[in-house]
Amino acid sequence: MEELKRRIVQEAGIISKQVLNLDTVLNHQVDPPLIMEMGRRFAALFREQSITKVLTIESSGITVGFATALDLGVPLVFARRKKTLTTDQEVYSERVPSFTKGIVTDILVSKSVLGPNDRVLLIDDIIANGDAARGLIRVIERSGAELVGLGIVVEKCFQAGARTIRESGFRLESLVKIQSLDNGEVKFL
Ligand code: 5GP
């Protein structure tokens, strides 16, 4: 996605050799036409897979997950990070380290929205070490649903997450691959 690359070059802040700030593109503000285009790309990549649900995690995966689910004509489920008054008693819950917060958090998905008849496309904004994605994969496995593949907007190739998930046998597609953030510069693969 050339437009996405252009926006990253123009707008990303490089916080360190490992972390970039994509607040104006993905994490704090979004451009609806760009998000809808991301959704169309993921939907096109996985359209033949008889997907029944798109799964993401709050909050930054929701916009792209929604756009993908809309194009595929299926519901979007977003894992929660906190219990609320209305959270079902019956939940799949997994503990995952949070890359940006530096703490361990729980991810929760109600048993009422994911089950053995589902074929799931997992969507997220950025992959680093892959902990969030692996937590969601464990939730899918425990629900009895089938994981068809993963669609990630920004893959940081210099961290191990995407590689190890592909090595586990899952299909992972990303829209933009970043090779390095060295010398204060975004280098795409
Ligand atoms: P992982 O679990 O793969 O280590 O990290 C994935 C999550 O951490 C993503 O959902 C994303 O929100 C956040 N994250 C990982 N790397 C970055 C980064 O470089 N910048 C920002 N803004 N978020 C990141």
GROMACS .gro file of C-alpha atoms and ligand atoms in nm:
model
  213
    1MET     CA    1   0.000   0.000   0.000
    2GLU     CA    2   0.196   0.296  -0.131
    3GLU     CA    3  -0.037   0.552   0.030
    4LEU     CA    4   0.013   0.392   0.370
    5LYS     CA    5   0.391   0.392   0.323
    6ARG     CA    6   0.377   0.759   0.226
    7ARG     CA    7   0.177   0.845   0.537
    8ILE     CA    8   0.419   0.650   0.757
    9VAL     CA    9   0.721   0.829   0.609
   10GLN     CA   10   0.556   1.168   0.652
   11GLU     CA   11   0.388   1.123   0.987
   12ALA     CA   12   0.549   0.847   1.195
   13GLY     CA   13   0.753   0.951   1.494
   14ILE     CA   14   1.050   0.726   1.563
   15ILE     CA   15   1.059   0.677   1.938
   16SER     CA   16   1.348   0.429   1.939
   17LYS     CA   17   1.506   0.161   1.718
   18GLN     CA   18   1.210  -0.062   1.813
   19VAL     CA   19   0.908   0.165   1.842
   20LEU     CA   20   0.732   0.407   1.614
   21ASN     CA   21   0.452   0.647   1.687
   22LEU     CA   22   0.165   0.600   1.444
   23ASP     CA   23  -0.086   0.811   1.634
   24THR     CA   24  -0.201   1.010   1.331
   25VAL     CA   25  -0.234   0.701   1.110
   26LEU     CA   26  -0.357   0.416   1.331
   27ASN     CA   27  -0.342   0.462   1.706
   28HIS     CA   28  -0.509   0.792   1.796
   29GLN     CA   29  -0.653   0.934   1.475
   30VAL     CA   30  -0.757   0.751   1.162
   31ASP     CA   31  -0.830   0.854   0.807
   32PRO     CA   32  -1.154   0.670   0.721
   33PRO     CA   33  -1.089   0.627   0.345
   34LEU     CA   34  -0.741   0.485   0.418
   35ILE     CA   35  -0.882   0.247   0.680
   36MET     CA   36  -1.156   0.133   0.439
   37GLU     CA   37  -0.889   0.061   0.177
   38MET     CA   38  -0.697  -0.152   0.431
   39GLY     CA   39  -1.017  -0.343   0.501
   40ARG     CA   40  -1.073  -0.405   0.128
   41ARG     CA   41  -0.716  -0.536   0.091
   42PHE     CA   42  -0.750  -0.783   0.378
   43ALA     CA   43  -1.096  -0.890   0.261
   44ALA     CA   44  -0.960  -0.953  -0.091
   45LEU     CA   45  -0.670  -1.162   0.045
   46PHE     CA   46  -0.896  -1.390   0.250
   47ARG     CA   47  -1.229  -1.377   0.062
   48GLU     CA   48  -1.221  -1.739  -0.056
   49GLN     CA   49  -1.174  -1.874   0.297
   50SER     CA   50  -1.542  -1.881   0.407
   51ILE     CA   51  -1.470  -1.658   0.704
   52THR     CA   52  -1.755  -1.623   0.953
   53LYS     CA   53  -1.598  -1.369   1.191
   54VAL     CA   54  -1.325  -1.111   1.209
   55LEU     CA   55  -1.153  -1.095   1.548
   56THR     CA   56  -0.941  -0.808   1.674
   57ILE     CA   57  -0.844  -0.651   2.005
   58GLU     CA   58  -0.934  -0.310   2.142
   59SER     CA   59  -0.862  -0.045   2.070
   60SER     CA   60  -0.644   0.015   1.765
   61GLY     CA   61  -0.747  -0.299   1.578
   62ILE     CA   62  -1.114  -0.207   1.579
   63THR     CA   63  -1.122   0.039   1.290
   64VAL     CA   64  -0.938  -0.188   1.045
   65GLY     CA   65  -1.119  -0.494   1.178
   66PHE     CA   66  -1.451  -0.319   1.116
   67ALA     CA   67  -1.356  -0.221   0.761
   68THR     CA   68  -1.249  -0.580   0.687
   69ALA     CA   69  -1.562  -0.732   0.841
   70LEU     CA   70  -1.784  -0.489   0.648
   71ASP     CA   71  -1.625  -0.589   0.317
   72LEU     CA   72  -1.649  -0.961   0.398
   73GLY     CA   73  -2.008  -0.923   0.521
   74VAL     CA   74  -1.942  -1.087   0.859
   75PRO     CA   75  -1.951  -0.967   1.222
   76LEU     CA   76  -1.653  -0.812   1.396
   77VAL     CA   77  -1.562  -0.937   1.745
   78PHE     CA   78  -1.317  -0.733   1.948
   79ALA     CA   79  -1.144  -0.880   2.247
   80ARG     CA   80  -1.168  -0.661   2.555
   81ARG     CA   81  -0.887  -0.571   2.789
   82LYS     CA   82  -1.105  -0.503   3.092
   83LYS     CA   83  -1.404  -0.663   3.255
   84THR     CA   84  -1.711  -0.439   3.258
   85LEU     CA   85  -2.041  -0.464   3.444
   86THR     CA   86  -2.191  -0.634   3.141
   87THR     CA   87  -1.907  -0.881   3.075
   88ASP     CA   88  -2.042  -1.236   3.064
   89GLN     CA   89  -1.931  -1.474   3.334
   90GLU     CA   90  -1.844  -1.714   3.054
   91VAL     CA   91  -1.531  -1.578   2.890
   92TYR     CA   92  -1.214  -1.703   2.730
   93SER     CA   93  -0.937  -1.516   2.905
   94GLU     CA   94  -0.566  -1.503   2.825
   95ARG     CA   95  -0.285  -1.313   2.993
   96VAL     CA   96  -0.049  -1.133   2.754
   97PRO     CA   97   0.242  -0.892   2.791
   98SER     CA   98   0.159  -0.551   2.642
   99PHE     CA   99   0.435  -0.421   2.416
  100THR     CA  100   0.353  -0.052   2.455
  101LYS     CA  101   0.238  -0.049   2.816
  102GLY     CA  102   0.517  -0.273   2.949
  103ILE     CA  103   0.271  -0.462   3.170
  104VAL     CA  104   0.080  -0.786   3.155
  105THR     CA  105  -0.287  -0.752   3.065
  106ASP     CA  106  -0.581  -0.988   3.026
  107ILE     CA  107  -0.768  -1.027   2.702
  108LEU     CA  108  -1.127  -1.139   2.722
  109VAL     CA  109  -1.371  -1.276   2.467
  110SER     CA  110  -1.719  -1.385   2.567
  111LYS     CA  111  -1.812  -1.742   2.484
  112SER     CA  112  -2.134  -1.603   2.333
  113VAL     CA  113  -1.949  -1.443   2.038
  114LEU     CA  114  -1.697  -1.712   1.937
  115GLY     CA  115  -1.745  -2.086   1.904
  116PRO     CA  116  -1.662  -2.409   1.722
  117ASN     CA  117  -1.859  -2.319   1.408
  118ASP     CA  118  -1.652  -2.008   1.341
  119ARG     CA  119  -1.380  -1.958   1.082
  120VAL     CA  120  -1.184  -1.659   1.202
  121LEU     CA  121  -0.971  -1.392   1.040
  122LEU     CA  122  -0.756  -1.217   1.301
  123ILE     CA  123  -0.682  -0.848   1.231
  124ASP     CA  124  -0.449  -0.615   1.422
  125ASP     CA  125  -0.269  -0.285   1.373
  126ILE     CA  126   0.098  -0.362   1.440
  127ILE     CA  127   0.295  -0.677   1.518
  128ALA     CA  128   0.612  -0.665   1.726
  129ASN     CA  129   0.691  -0.969   1.943
  130GLY     CA  130   0.359  -1.132   1.859
  131ASP     CA  131   0.228  -1.164   2.215
  132ALA     CA  132  -0.108  -1.002   2.142
  133ALA     CA  133  -0.158  -1.219   1.832
  134ARG     CA  134  -0.055  -1.537   2.016
  135GLY     CA  135  -0.298  -1.453   2.300
  136LEU     CA  136  -0.578  -1.416   2.047
  137ILE     CA  137  -0.473  -1.740   1.875
  138ARG     CA  138  -0.502  -1.921   2.211
  139VAL     CA  139  -0.849  -1.771   2.261
  140ILE     CA  140  -0.954  -1.894   1.915
  141GLU     CA  141  -0.813  -2.242   1.983
  142ARG     CA  142  -0.990  -2.266   2.318
  143SER     CA  143  -1.320  -2.164   2.159
  144GLY     CA  144  -1.293  -2.450   1.911
  145ALA     CA  145  -1.305  -2.205   1.619
  146GLU     CA  146  -1.065  -2.232   1.327
  147LEU     CA  147  -0.807  -1.960   1.260
  148VAL     CA  148  -0.797  -1.901   0.886
  149GLY     CA  149  -0.525  -1.637   0.891
  150LEU     CA  150  -0.396  -1.309   1.025
  151GLY     CA  151  -0.402  -0.964   0.864
  152ILE     CA  152  -0.166  -0.710   1.020
  153VAL     CA  153  -0.138  -0.351   0.899
  154VAL     CA  154   0.226  -0.289   0.997
  155GLU     CA  155   0.475  -0.575   1.037
  156LYS     CA  156   0.799  -0.484   1.211
  157CYS     CA  157   1.023  -0.748   1.054
  158PHE     CA  158   1.312  -0.683   1.294
  159GLN     CA  159   1.104  -0.826   1.578
  160ALA     CA  160   1.020  -1.194   1.591
  161GLY     CA  161   0.638  -1.196   1.614
  162ALA     CA  162   0.532  -1.236   1.251
  163ARG     CA  163   0.812  -1.480   1.167
  164THR     CA  164   0.740  -1.713   1.458
  165ILE     CA  165   0.366  -1.711   1.386
  166ARG     CA  166   0.431  -1.800   1.019
  167GLU     CA  167   0.671  -2.073   1.137
  168SER     CA  168   0.387  -2.214   1.348
  169GLY     CA  169   0.203  -2.273   1.021
  170PHE     CA  170  -0.038  -1.979   1.015
  171ARG     CA  171  -0.092  -1.756   0.713
  172LEU     CA  172   0.000  -1.399   0.812
  173GLU     CA  173  -0.038  -1.117   0.561
  174SER     CA  174   0.078  -0.763   0.628
  175LEU     CA  175   0.015  -0.445   0.429
  176VAL     CA  176   0.348  -0.281   0.508
  177LYS     CA  177   0.673  -0.443   0.620
  178ILE     CA  178   0.924  -0.233   0.812
  179GLN     CA  179   1.280  -0.362   0.799
  180SER     CA  180   1.438  -0.117   1.042
  181LEU     CA  181   1.402   0.208   1.230
  182ASP     CA  182   1.776   0.264   1.257
  183ASN     CA  183   1.923   0.615   1.228
  184GLY     CA  184   1.583   0.774   1.285
  185GLU     CA  185   1.459   0.650   0.946
  186VAL     CA  186   1.182   0.409   0.846
  187LYS     CA  187   1.321   0.147   0.604
  188PHE     CA  188   1.063  -0.071   0.430
  189LEU     CA  189   1.140  -0.425   0.319
  1905GP     P1  190   0.322  -0.752   2.023
  1905GP     O1  191   0.222  -0.818   2.112
  1905GP     O2  192   0.322  -0.809   1.882
  1905GP     O3  193   0.458  -0.743   2.083
  1905GP     O4  194   0.272  -0.600   2.008
  1905GP     C1  195   0.150  -0.576   1.943
  1905GP     C2  196   0.073  -0.460   1.999
  1905GP     O5  197   0.157  -0.362   2.058
  1905GP     C3  198   0.000  -0.394   1.884
  1905GP     O6  199  -0.137  -0.418   1.898
  1905GP     C4  200   0.032  -0.249   1.892
  1905GP     O7  201  -0.081  -0.177   1.933
  1905GP     C5  202   0.142  -0.237   1.994
  1905GP     N1  203   0.270  -0.204   1.929
  1905GP     C6  204   0.372  -0.287   1.899
  1905GP     N2  205   0.474  -0.220   1.845
  1905GP     C7  206   0.436  -0.092   1.838
  1905GP     C8  207   0.499   0.027   1.789
  1905GP     O8  208   0.613   0.031   1.741
  1905GP     N3  209   0.427   0.142   1.799
  1905GP     C9  210   0.301   0.146   1.850
  1905GP     N4  211   0.237   0.263   1.852
  1905GP     N5  212   0.238   0.036   1.896
  1905GP    C10  213   0.306  -0.082   1.891
   0.00000   0.00000   0.00000
